mmCIF file with all atom_site columns, C-alpha atoms in Angstrom:
data_model
loop_
_atom_site.group_PDB
_atom_site.id
_atom_site.type_symbol
_atom_site.label_atom_id
_atom_site.label_alt_id
_atom_site.label_comp_id
_atom_site.label_asym_id
_atom_site.label_entity_id
_atom_site.label_seq_id
_atom_site.pdbx_PDB_ins_code
_atom_site.Cartn_x
_atom_site.Cartn_y
_atom_site.Cartn_z
_atom_site.occupancy
_atom_site.B_iso_or_equiv
_atom_site.pdbx_formal_charge
_atom_site.auth_seq_id
_atom_site.auth_comp_id
_atom_site.auth_asym_id
_atom_site.auth_atom_id
_atom_site.pdbx_PDB_model_num
ATOM 1   C CA . MET A 1 1   ? 72.258 -64.854 18.562 1.00 0.00 ? 145 MET A CA 1
ATOM 2   C CA . LEU A 1 2   ? 72.334 -67.844 20.889 1.00 0.00 ? 146 LEU A CA 1
ATOM 3   C CA . PHE A 1 3   ? 69.947 -67.877 23.833 1.00 0.00 ? 147 PHE A CA 1
ATOM 4   C CA . ASN A 1 4   ? 70.432 -69.705 27.091 1.00 0.00 ? 148 ASN A CA 1
ATOM 5   C CA . LYS A 1 5   ? 67.303 -71.858 27.088 1.00 0.00 ? 149 LYS A CA 1
ATOM 6   C CA . ASN A 1 6   ? 66.455 -70.780 30.640 1.00 0.00 ? 150 ASN A CA 1
ATOM 7   C CA . LYS A 1 7   ? 67.390 -67.101 30.433 1.00 0.00 ? 151 LYS A CA 1
ATOM 8   C CA . SER A 1 8   ? 66.256 -64.230 28.264 1.00 0.00 ? 152 SER A CA 1
ATOM 9   C CA . ALA A 1 9   ? 68.714 -62.040 26.390 1.00 0.00 ? 153 ALA A CA 1
ATOM 10  C CA . TYR A 1 10  ? 66.545 -59.108 27.555 1.00 0.00 ? 154 TYR A CA 1
ATOM 11  C CA . ASP A 1 11  ? 66.061 -57.732 31.048 1.00 0.00 ? 155 ASP A CA 1
ATOM 12  C CA . PHE A 1 12  ? 62.710 -56.067 30.254 1.00 0.00 ? 156 PHE A CA 1
ATOM 13  C CA . LEU A 1 13  ? 60.019 -56.027 27.592 1.00 0.00 ? 157 LEU A CA 1
ATOM 14  C CA . VAL A 1 14  ? 58.198 -52.703 27.117 1.00 0.00 ? 158 VAL A CA 1
ATOM 15  C CA . VAL A 1 15  ? 55.017 -52.872 25.028 1.00 0.00 ? 159 VAL A CA 1
ATOM 16  C CA . GLY A 1 16  ? 53.216 -49.827 23.629 1.00 0.00 ? 160 GLY A CA 1
ATOM 17  C CA . LEU A 1 17  ? 49.591 -50.389 22.602 1.00 0.00 ? 161 LEU A CA 1
ATOM 18  C CA . GLY A 1 18  ? 47.832 -48.796 19.652 1.00 0.00 ? 162 GLY A CA 1
ATOM 19  C CA . ASN A 1 19  ? 46.363 -49.388 16.214 1.00 0.00 ? 163 ASN A CA 1
ATOM 20  C CA . PRO A 1 20  ? 48.605 -49.570 13.124 1.00 0.00 ? 164 PRO A CA 1
ATOM 21  C CA . GLY A 1 21  ? 47.962 -47.149 10.271 1.00 0.00 ? 165 GLY A CA 1
ATOM 22  C CA . LEU A 1 22  ? 48.416 -43.430 9.639  1.00 0.00 ? 166 LEU A CA 1
ATOM 23  C CA . GLN A 1 23  ? 44.715 -42.721 10.216 1.00 0.00 ? 167 GLN A CA 1
ATOM 24  C CA . TYR A 1 24  ? 45.113 -43.732 13.885 1.00 0.00 ? 168 TYR A CA 1
ATOM 25  C CA . GLU A 1 25  ? 48.479 -42.078 14.483 1.00 0.00 ? 169 GLU A CA 1
ATOM 26  C CA . LYS A 1 26  ? 47.358 -39.245 16.800 1.00 0.00 ? 170 LYS A CA 1
ATOM 27  C CA . ASN A 1 27  ? 44.272 -40.940 18.246 1.00 0.00 ? 171 ASN A CA 1
ATOM 28  C CA . ARG A 1 28  ? 43.784 -41.081 22.004 1.00 0.00 ? 172 ARG A CA 1
ATOM 29  C CA . HIS A 1 29  ? 43.842 -44.881 21.684 1.00 0.00 ? 173 HIS A CA 1
ATOM 30  C CA . ASN A 1 30  ? 47.393 -44.693 20.313 1.00 0.00 ? 174 ASN A CA 1
ATOM 31  C CA . ALA A 1 31  ? 48.881 -43.094 23.427 1.00 0.00 ? 175 ALA A CA 1
ATOM 32  C CA . GLY A 1 32  ? 50.813 -46.324 24.077 1.00 0.00 ? 176 GLY A CA 1
ATOM 33  C CA . PHE A 1 33  ? 52.454 -46.178 20.637 1.00 0.00 ? 177 PHE A CA 1
ATOM 34  C CA . MET A 1 34  ? 53.353 -42.529 21.191 1.00 0.00 ? 178 MET A CA 1
ATOM 35  C CA . GLY A 1 35  ? 54.730 -43.288 24.656 1.00 0.00 ? 179 GLY A CA 1
ATOM 36  C CA . ILE A 1 36  ? 57.006 -46.063 23.442 1.00 0.00 ? 180 ILE A CA 1
ATOM 37  C CA . ASP A 1 37  ? 58.142 -43.931 20.474 1.00 0.00 ? 181 ASP A CA 1
ATOM 38  C CA . LYS A 1 38  ? 59.203 -41.256 22.959 1.00 0.00 ? 182 LYS A CA 1
ATOM 39  C CA . LEU A 1 39  ? 61.035 -43.858 25.074 1.00 0.00 ? 183 LEU A CA 1
ATOM 40  C CA . ALA A 1 40  ? 62.865 -45.150 21.993 1.00 0.00 ? 184 ALA A CA 1
ATOM 41  C CA . LYS A 1 41  ? 63.804 -41.630 20.873 1.00 0.00 ? 185 LYS A CA 1
ATOM 42  C CA . ASP A 1 42  ? 65.060 -40.642 24.329 1.00 0.00 ? 186 ASP A CA 1
ATOM 43  C CA . ASN A 1 43  ? 67.315 -43.697 24.480 1.00 0.00 ? 187 ASN A CA 1
ATOM 44  C CA . GLY A 1 44  ? 68.626 -43.857 20.911 1.00 0.00 ? 188 GLY A CA 1
ATOM 45  C CA . GLY A 1 45  ? 66.460 -46.768 19.798 1.00 0.00 ? 189 GLY A CA 1
ATOM 46  C CA . GLU A 1 46  ? 64.461 -47.438 16.666 1.00 0.00 ? 190 GLU A CA 1
ATOM 47  C CA . PHE A 1 47  ? 61.913 -49.989 15.502 1.00 0.00 ? 191 PHE A CA 1
ATOM 48  C CA . ASN A 1 48  ? 63.856 -51.845 12.828 1.00 0.00 ? 192 ASN A CA 1
ATOM 49  C CA . LYS A 1 49  ? 62.435 -55.392 12.950 1.00 0.00 ? 193 LYS A CA 1
ATOM 50  C CA . HIS A 1 50  ? 59.033 -56.884 12.231 1.00 0.00 ? 194 HIS A CA 1
ATOM 51  C CA . LYS A 1 51  ? 58.501 -60.229 13.953 1.00 0.00 ? 195 LYS A CA 1
ATOM 52  C CA . PHE A 1 52  ? 55.695 -61.924 15.863 1.00 0.00 ? 196 PHE A CA 1
ATOM 53  C CA . GLU A 1 53  ? 53.036 -59.509 14.543 1.00 0.00 ? 197 GLU A CA 1
ATOM 54  C CA . ALA A 1 54  ? 54.913 -56.541 16.030 1.00 0.00 ? 198 ALA A CA 1
ATOM 55  C CA . HIS A 1 55  ? 57.457 -53.839 15.273 1.00 0.00 ? 199 HIS A CA 1
ATOM 56  C CA . LEU A 1 56  ? 60.452 -54.498 17.540 1.00 0.00 ? 200 LEU A CA 1
ATOM 57  C CA . GLY A 1 57  ? 63.298 -52.314 18.715 1.00 0.00 ? 201 GLY A CA 1
ATOM 58  C CA . GLU A 1 58  ? 65.958 -52.328 21.396 1.00 0.00 ? 202 GLU A CA 1
ATOM 59  C CA . ILE A 1 59  ? 67.419 -49.841 23.873 1.00 0.00 ? 203 ILE A CA 1
ATOM 60  C CA . ARG A 1 60  ? 69.730 -49.900 26.856 1.00 0.00 ? 204 ARG A CA 1
ATOM 61  C CA . ILE A 1 61  ? 68.964 -48.222 30.161 1.00 0.00 ? 205 ILE A CA 1
ATOM 62  C CA . ALA A 1 62  ? 71.874 -48.320 32.608 1.00 0.00 ? 206 ALA A CA 1
ATOM 63  C CA . ASP A 1 63  ? 73.084 -51.939 32.382 1.00 0.00 ? 207 ASP A CA 1
ATOM 64  C CA . SER A 1 64  ? 69.715 -53.329 31.276 1.00 0.00 ? 208 SER A CA 1
ATOM 65  C CA . ARG A 1 65  ? 68.848 -54.480 27.784 1.00 0.00 ? 209 ARG A CA 1
ATOM 66  C CA . ILE A 1 66  ? 65.252 -53.572 26.882 1.00 0.00 ? 210 ILE A CA 1
ATOM 67  C CA . LEU A 1 67  ? 63.145 -55.063 24.087 1.00 0.00 ? 211 LEU A CA 1
ATOM 68  C CA . LEU A 1 68  ? 60.517 -52.660 22.725 1.00 0.00 ? 212 LEU A CA 1
ATOM 69  C CA . ALA A 1 69  ? 57.362 -53.853 20.967 1.00 0.00 ? 213 ALA A CA 1
ATOM 70  C CA . LYS A 1 70  ? 54.479 -52.215 19.107 1.00 0.00 ? 214 LYS A CA 1
ATOM 71  C CA . PRO A 1 71  ? 51.910 -54.938 18.280 1.00 0.00 ? 215 PRO A CA 1
ATOM 72  C CA . GLN A 1 72  ? 50.505 -54.562 14.754 1.00 0.00 ? 216 GLN A CA 1
ATOM 73  C CA . THR A 1 73  ? 47.465 -56.735 15.418 1.00 0.00 ? 217 THR A CA 1
ATOM 74  C CA . TYR A 1 74  ? 45.036 -53.905 16.205 1.00 0.00 ? 218 TYR A CA 1
ATOM 75  C CA . MET A 1 75  ? 44.300 -53.131 19.820 1.00 0.00 ? 219 MET A CA 1
ATOM 76  C CA . ASN A 1 76  ? 41.845 -55.910 20.697 1.00 0.00 ? 220 ASN A CA 1
ATOM 77  C CA . ASN A 1 77  ? 44.303 -58.662 19.670 1.00 0.00 ? 221 ASN A CA 1
ATOM 78  C CA . SER A 1 78  ? 47.458 -57.251 21.290 1.00 0.00 ? 222 SER A CA 1
ATOM 79  C CA . GLY A 1 79  ? 47.899 -60.374 23.420 1.00 0.00 ? 223 GLY A CA 1
ATOM 80  C CA . SER A 1 80  ? 48.662 -62.512 20.367 1.00 0.00 ? 224 SER A CA 1
ATOM 81  C CA . ALA A 1 81  ? 51.835 -60.561 19.576 1.00 0.00 ? 225 ALA A CA 1
ATOM 82  C CA . VAL A 1 82  ? 52.869 -60.170 23.219 1.00 0.00 ? 226 VAL A CA 1
ATOM 83  C CA . SER A 1 83  ? 52.488 -63.883 24.022 1.00 0.00 ? 227 SER A CA 1
ATOM 84  C CA . GLN A 1 84  ? 54.606 -64.831 20.974 1.00 0.00 ? 228 GLN A CA 1
ATOM 85  C CA . ILE A 1 85  ? 57.352 -62.370 21.980 1.00 0.00 ? 229 ILE A CA 1
ATOM 86  C CA . VAL A 1 86  ? 57.323 -63.512 25.618 1.00 0.00 ? 230 VAL A CA 1
ATOM 87  C CA . SER A 1 87  ? 57.508 -67.165 24.564 1.00 0.00 ? 231 SER A CA 1
ATOM 88  C CA . PHE A 1 88  ? 60.295 -66.756 22.000 1.00 0.00 ? 232 PHE A CA 1
ATOM 89  C CA . TYR A 1 89  ? 62.523 -64.429 24.031 1.00 0.00 ? 233 TYR A CA 1
ATOM 90  C CA . LYS A 1 90  ? 61.755 -66.155 27.356 1.00 0.00 ? 234 LYS A CA 1
ATOM 91  C CA . ILE A 1 91  ? 60.761 -62.877 29.007 1.00 0.00 ? 235 ILE A CA 1
ATOM 92  C CA . ASP A 1 92  ? 59.912 -63.071 32.707 1.00 0.00 ? 236 ASP A CA 1
ATOM 93  C CA . PRO A 1 93  ? 56.322 -61.699 32.925 1.00 0.00 ? 237 PRO A CA 1
ATOM 94  C CA . LYS A 1 94  ? 57.408 -59.762 36.032 1.00 0.00 ? 238 LYS A CA 1
ATOM 95  C CA . ASN A 1 95  ? 59.646 -57.728 33.709 1.00 0.00 ? 239 ASN A CA 1
ATOM 96  C CA . ILE A 1 96  ? 56.941 -56.658 31.249 1.00 0.00 ? 240 ILE A CA 1
ATOM 97  C CA . ILE A 1 97  ? 55.774 -53.025 31.207 1.00 0.00 ? 241 ILE A CA 1
ATOM 98  C CA . VAL A 1 98  ? 52.733 -52.117 29.083 1.00 0.00 ? 242 VAL A CA 1
ATOM 99  C CA . LEU A 1 99  ? 51.955 -48.531 28.029 1.00 0.00 ? 243 LEU A CA 1
ATOM 100 C CA . PHE A 1 100 ? 48.385 -47.616 27.066 1.00 0.00 ? 244 PHE A CA 1
ATOM 101 C CA . ASP A 1 101 ? 45.696 -44.920 27.102 1.00 0.00 ? 245 ASP A CA 1
ATOM 102 C CA . ASP A 1 102 ? 43.376 -44.309 30.067 1.00 0.00 ? 246 ASP A CA 1
ATOM 103 C CA . ILE A 1 103 ? 40.063 -42.437 29.804 1.00 0.00 ? 247 ILE A CA 1
ATOM 104 C CA . SER A 1 104 ? 39.788 -42.001 33.567 1.00 0.00 ? 248 SER A CA 1
ATOM 105 C CA . LEU A 1 105 ? 42.875 -39.740 33.674 1.00 0.00 ? 249 LEU A CA 1
ATOM 106 C CA . ASP A 1 106 ? 43.143 -36.161 32.459 1.00 0.00 ? 250 ASP A CA 1
ATOM 107 C CA . ILE A 1 107 ? 45.536 -35.417 29.611 1.00 0.00 ? 251 ILE A CA 1
ATOM 108 C CA . GLY A 1 108 ? 48.925 -34.634 31.170 1.00 0.00 ? 252 GLY A CA 1
ATOM 109 C CA . ASN A 1 109 ? 48.686 -37.293 33.882 1.00 0.00 ? 253 ASN A CA 1
ATOM 110 C CA . ILE A 1 110 ? 50.017 -40.831 34.023 1.00 0.00 ? 254 ILE A CA 1
ATOM 111 C CA . ARG A 1 111 ? 49.408 -43.620 36.510 1.00 0.00 ? 255 ARG A CA 1
ATOM 112 C CA . ILE A 1 112 ? 51.641 -46.620 37.223 1.00 0.00 ? 256 ILE A CA 1
ATOM 113 C CA . ARG A 1 113 ? 50.304 -49.956 38.462 1.00 0.00 ? 257 ARG A CA 1
ATOM 114 C CA . ARG A 1 114 ? 52.159 -53.189 39.208 1.00 0.00 ? 258 ARG A CA 1
ATOM 115 C CA . LYS A 1 115 ? 49.081 -55.361 38.501 1.00 0.00 ? 259 LYS A CA 1
ATOM 116 C CA . GLY A 1 116 ? 45.309 -55.294 38.256 1.00 0.00 ? 260 GLY A CA 1
ATOM 117 C CA . SER A 1 117 ? 42.322 -55.987 36.042 1.00 0.00 ? 261 SER A CA 1
ATOM 118 C CA . ALA A 1 118 ? 41.947 -54.596 32.523 1.00 0.00 ? 262 ALA A CA 1
ATOM 119 C CA . GLY A 1 119 ? 39.632 -51.815 33.709 1.00 0.00 ? 263 GLY A CA 1
ATOM 120 C CA . GLY A 1 120 ? 37.668 -51.990 30.464 1.00 0.00 ? 264 GLY A CA 1
ATOM 121 C CA . HIS A 1 121 ? 40.721 -51.574 28.178 1.00 0.00 ? 265 HIS A CA 1
ATOM 122 C CA . ASN A 1 122 ? 40.590 -54.240 25.460 1.00 0.00 ? 266 ASN A CA 1
ATOM 123 C CA . GLY A 1 123 ? 44.315 -54.188 24.701 1.00 0.00 ? 267 GLY A CA 1
ATOM 124 C CA . ILE A 1 124 ? 45.520 -54.977 28.221 1.00 0.00 ? 268 ILE A CA 1
ATOM 125 C CA . LYS A 1 125 ? 42.523 -57.319 28.639 1.00 0.00 ? 269 LYS A CA 1
ATOM 126 C CA . ASP A 1 126 ? 43.736 -59.439 25.711 1.00 0.00 ? 270 ASP A CA 1
ATOM 127 C CA . ILE A 1 127 ? 47.309 -59.475 27.054 1.00 0.00 ? 271 ILE A CA 1
ATOM 128 C CA . ILE A 1 128 ? 46.073 -60.607 30.486 1.00 0.00 ? 272 ILE A CA 1
ATOM 129 C CA . GLU A 1 129 ? 43.983 -63.360 28.876 1.00 0.00 ? 273 GLU A CA 1
ATOM 130 C CA . CYS A 1 130 ? 46.795 -64.568 26.587 1.00 0.00 ? 274 CYS A CA 1
ATOM 131 C CA . LEU A 1 131 ? 49.423 -64.594 29.350 1.00 0.00 ? 275 LEU A CA 1
ATOM 132 C CA . GLY A 1 132 ? 46.997 -65.917 31.982 1.00 0.00 ? 276 GLY A CA 1
ATOM 133 C CA . ARG A 1 133 ? 48.011 -63.421 34.664 1.00 0.00 ? 277 ARG A CA 1
ATOM 134 C CA . GLU A 1 134 ? 47.147 -59.938 35.940 1.00 0.00 ? 278 GLU A CA 1
ATOM 135 C CA . ASP A 1 135 ? 50.488 -59.123 37.600 1.00 0.00 ? 279 ASP A CA 1
ATOM 136 C CA . ILE A 1 136 ? 51.753 -57.155 34.613 1.00 0.00 ? 280 ILE A CA 1
ATOM 137 C CA . ALA A 1 137 ? 53.192 -53.696 35.253 1.00 0.00 ? 281 ALA A CA 1
ATOM 138 C CA . ARG A 1 138 ? 51.507 -50.932 33.320 1.00 0.00 ? 282 ARG A CA 1
ATOM 139 C CA . ILE A 1 139 ? 51.746 -47.204 32.737 1.00 0.00 ? 283 ILE A CA 1
ATOM 140 C CA . LYS A 1 140 ? 48.401 -45.605 31.929 1.00 0.00 ? 284 LYS A CA 1
ATOM 141 C CA . ILE A 1 141 ? 48.560 -42.397 29.904 1.00 0.00 ? 285 ILE A CA 1
ATOM 142 C CA . GLY A 1 142 ? 45.671 -39.979 30.458 1.00 0.00 ? 286 GLY A CA 1
ATOM 143 C CA . VAL A 1 143 ? 43.568 -39.072 27.403 1.00 0.00 ? 287 VAL A CA 1
ATOM 144 C CA . ASP A 1 144 ? 40.646 -37.362 29.240 1.00 0.00 ? 288 ASP A CA 1
ATOM 145 C CA . LYS A 1 145 ? 37.193 -38.614 30.137 1.00 0.00 ? 289 LYS A CA 1
ATOM 146 C CA . LYS A 1 146 ? 34.332 -38.783 27.624 1.00 0.00 ? 290 LYS A CA 1
ATOM 147 C CA . PRO A 1 147 ? 32.638 -35.377 27.263 1.00 0.00 ? 291 PRO A CA 1
ATOM 148 C CA . HIS A 1 148 ? 29.355 -36.874 28.524 1.00 0.00 ? 292 HIS A CA 1
ATOM 149 C CA . PRO A 1 149 ? 28.235 -40.406 29.513 1.00 0.00 ? 293 PRO A CA 1
ATOM 150 C CA . ASP A 1 150 ? 26.232 -41.018 26.325 1.00 0.00 ? 294 ASP A CA 1
ATOM 151 C CA . TYR A 1 151 ? 29.190 -40.246 24.051 1.00 0.00 ? 295 TYR A CA 1
ATOM 152 C CA . ASP A 1 152 ? 30.218 -43.350 22.058 1.00 0.00 ? 296 ASP A CA 1
ATOM 153 C CA . LEU A 1 153 ? 33.396 -44.754 23.618 1.00 0.00 ? 297 LEU A CA 1
ATOM 154 C CA . LYS A 1 154 ? 34.817 -46.062 20.340 1.00 0.00 ? 298 LYS A CA 1
ATOM 155 C CA . ASP A 1 155 ? 34.353 -42.678 18.641 1.00 0.00 ? 299 ASP A CA 1
ATOM 156 C CA . PHE A 1 156 ? 36.001 -40.972 21.595 1.00 0.00 ? 300 PHE A CA 1
ATOM 157 C CA . VAL A 1 157 ? 39.137 -43.128 21.822 1.00 0.00 ? 301 VAL A CA 1
ATOM 158 C CA . LEU A 1 158 ? 39.553 -43.033 18.030 1.00 0.00 ? 302 LEU A CA 1
ATOM 159 C CA . SER A 1 159 ? 39.476 -39.225 18.043 1.00 0.00 ? 303 SER A CA 1
ATOM 160 C CA . ASN A 1 160 ? 42.712 -37.246 17.947 1.00 0.00 ? 304 ASN A CA 1
ATOM 161 C CA . ILE A 1 161 ? 44.337 -35.596 20.940 1.00 0.00 ? 305 ILE A CA 1
ATOM 162 C CA . PRO A 1 162 ? 43.066 -31.971 20.724 1.00 0.00 ? 306 PRO A CA 1
ATOM 163 C CA . LYS A 1 163 ? 45.667 -29.467 19.502 1.00 0.00 ? 307 LYS A CA 1
ATOM 164 C CA . GLU A 1 164 ? 45.111 -27.218 22.506 1.00 0.00 ? 308 GLU A CA 1
ATOM 165 C CA . LYS A 1 165 ? 46.021 -30.109 24.833 1.00 0.00 ? 309 LYS A CA 1
ATOM 166 C CA . TRP A 1 166 ? 49.017 -31.353 22.868 1.00 0.00 ? 310 TRP A CA 1
ATOM 167 C CA . GLU A 1 167 ? 51.581 -29.631 25.089 1.00 0.00 ? 311 GLU A CA 1
ATOM 168 C CA . SER A 1 168 ? 50.157 -31.303 28.223 1.00 0.00 ? 312 SER A CA 1
ATOM 169 C CA . PHE A 1 169 ? 50.027 -34.621 26.398 1.00 0.00 ? 313 PHE A CA 1
ATOM 170 C CA . GLU A 1 170 ? 53.692 -34.330 25.387 1.00 0.00 ? 314 GLU A CA 1
ATOM 171 C CA . THR A 1 171 ? 54.565 -33.725 29.049 1.00 0.00 ? 315 THR A CA 1
ATOM 172 C CA . ALA A 1 172 ? 52.795 -36.999 29.879 1.00 0.00 ? 316 ALA A CA 1
ATOM 173 C CA . LEU A 1 173 ? 54.746 -38.810 27.158 1.00 0.00 ? 317 LEU A CA 1
ATOM 174 C CA . GLN A 1 174 ? 57.991 -37.407 28.559 1.00 0.00 ? 318 GLN A CA 1
ATOM 175 C CA . ASN A 1 175 ? 57.021 -38.590 32.040 1.00 0.00 ? 319 ASN A CA 1
ATOM 176 C CA . THR A 1 176 ? 56.084 -42.000 30.633 1.00 0.00 ? 320 THR A CA 1
ATOM 177 C CA . SER A 1 177 ? 59.574 -42.344 29.168 1.00 0.00 ? 321 SER A CA 1
ATOM 178 C CA . LYS A 1 178 ? 61.179 -41.233 32.435 1.00 0.00 ? 322 LYS A CA 1
ATOM 179 C CA . ALA A 1 179 ? 58.940 -43.582 34.430 1.00 0.00 ? 323 ALA A CA 1
ATOM 180 C CA . VAL A 1 180 ? 60.111 -46.589 32.408 1.00 0.00 ? 324 VAL A CA 1
ATOM 181 C CA . GLU A 1 181 ? 63.705 -45.536 33.027 1.00 0.00 ? 325 GLU A CA 1
ATOM 182 C CA . GLU A 1 182 ? 62.925 -45.213 36.746 1.00 0.00 ? 326 GLU A CA 1
ATOM 183 C CA . ILE A 1 183 ? 61.335 -48.688 36.889 1.00 0.00 ? 327 ILE A CA 1
ATOM 184 C CA . VAL A 1 184 ? 64.392 -50.217 35.219 1.00 0.00 ? 328 VAL A CA 1
ATOM 185 C CA . LYS A 1 185 ? 66.908 -48.370 37.423 1.00 0.00 ? 329 LYS A CA 1
ATOM 186 C CA . LYS A 1 186 ? 65.184 -48.193 40.813 1.00 0.00 ? 330 LYS A CA 1
ATOM 187 C CA . GLY A 1 187 ? 62.029 -50.315 40.697 1.00 0.00 ? 331 GLY A CA 1
ATOM 188 C CA . ILE A 1 188 ? 58.319 -49.730 40.278 1.00 0.00 ? 332 ILE A CA 1
ATOM 189 C CA . ASP A 1 189 ? 57.732 -48.331 43.791 1.00 0.00 ? 333 ASP A CA 1
ATOM 190 C CA . SER A 1 190 ? 60.134 -45.477 43.106 1.00 0.00 ? 334 SER A CA 1
ATOM 191 C CA . ALA A 1 191 ? 58.451 -44.772 39.754 1.00 0.00 ? 335 ALA A CA 1
ATOM 192 C CA . MET A 1 192 ? 54.975 -44.812 41.345 1.00 0.00 ? 336 MET A CA 1
ATOM 193 C CA . ASN A 1 193 ? 56.072 -42.330 43.999 1.00 0.00 ? 337 ASN A CA 1
ATOM 194 C CA . LYS A 1 194 ? 57.579 -39.971 41.430 1.00 0.00 ? 338 LYS A CA 1
ATOM 195 C CA . PHE A 1 195 ? 55.157 -40.106 38.520 1.00 0.00 ? 339 PHE A CA 1
ATOM 196 C CA . SER A 1 196 ? 51.722 -41.525 39.395 1.00 0.00 ? 340 SER A CA 1
ATOM 197 C CA . LYS A 1 197 ? 48.901 -38.982 39.629 1.00 0.00 ? 341 LYS A CA 1
#
């Protein structure tokens, strides 16, 4: 495929954050992977390429061509894959949407932000550092708060979504997929009004 050197072939890049490997598959920390898998499934896409330290796929929403990415670098180094993808495909950083877990939101809720700090999340922190900007749209997927303040954060985020909360979590994944579609079709303000809790 030939690329115009000043224009990307893609209208948006959607990145789902998580850790590669079956042992992490249903962890709270892999909410971003699960969210982007749902988006791909809803729009007839699949992850059929491995480039730039990431699994890549493609979907179309309305008239927009969307590149999907699941970095395979482990969470803390997500920015390495994202910066390579952005550089190669000439993605406008204003058209990046990152999906990831949030321990300040209850399971079942999502929150959309157009920019901001990392808020203690190492995946988005690394992306912000590698791209050198905080104005990156993100959808935070609730995975519940720690059961008590002394609970080890790493142990908590690497624990699985509880079975009794799976139905609520799947609702959040569905809303994550719809929110991306809304951002692409009508803009982030519309998506924030409809889906942010």
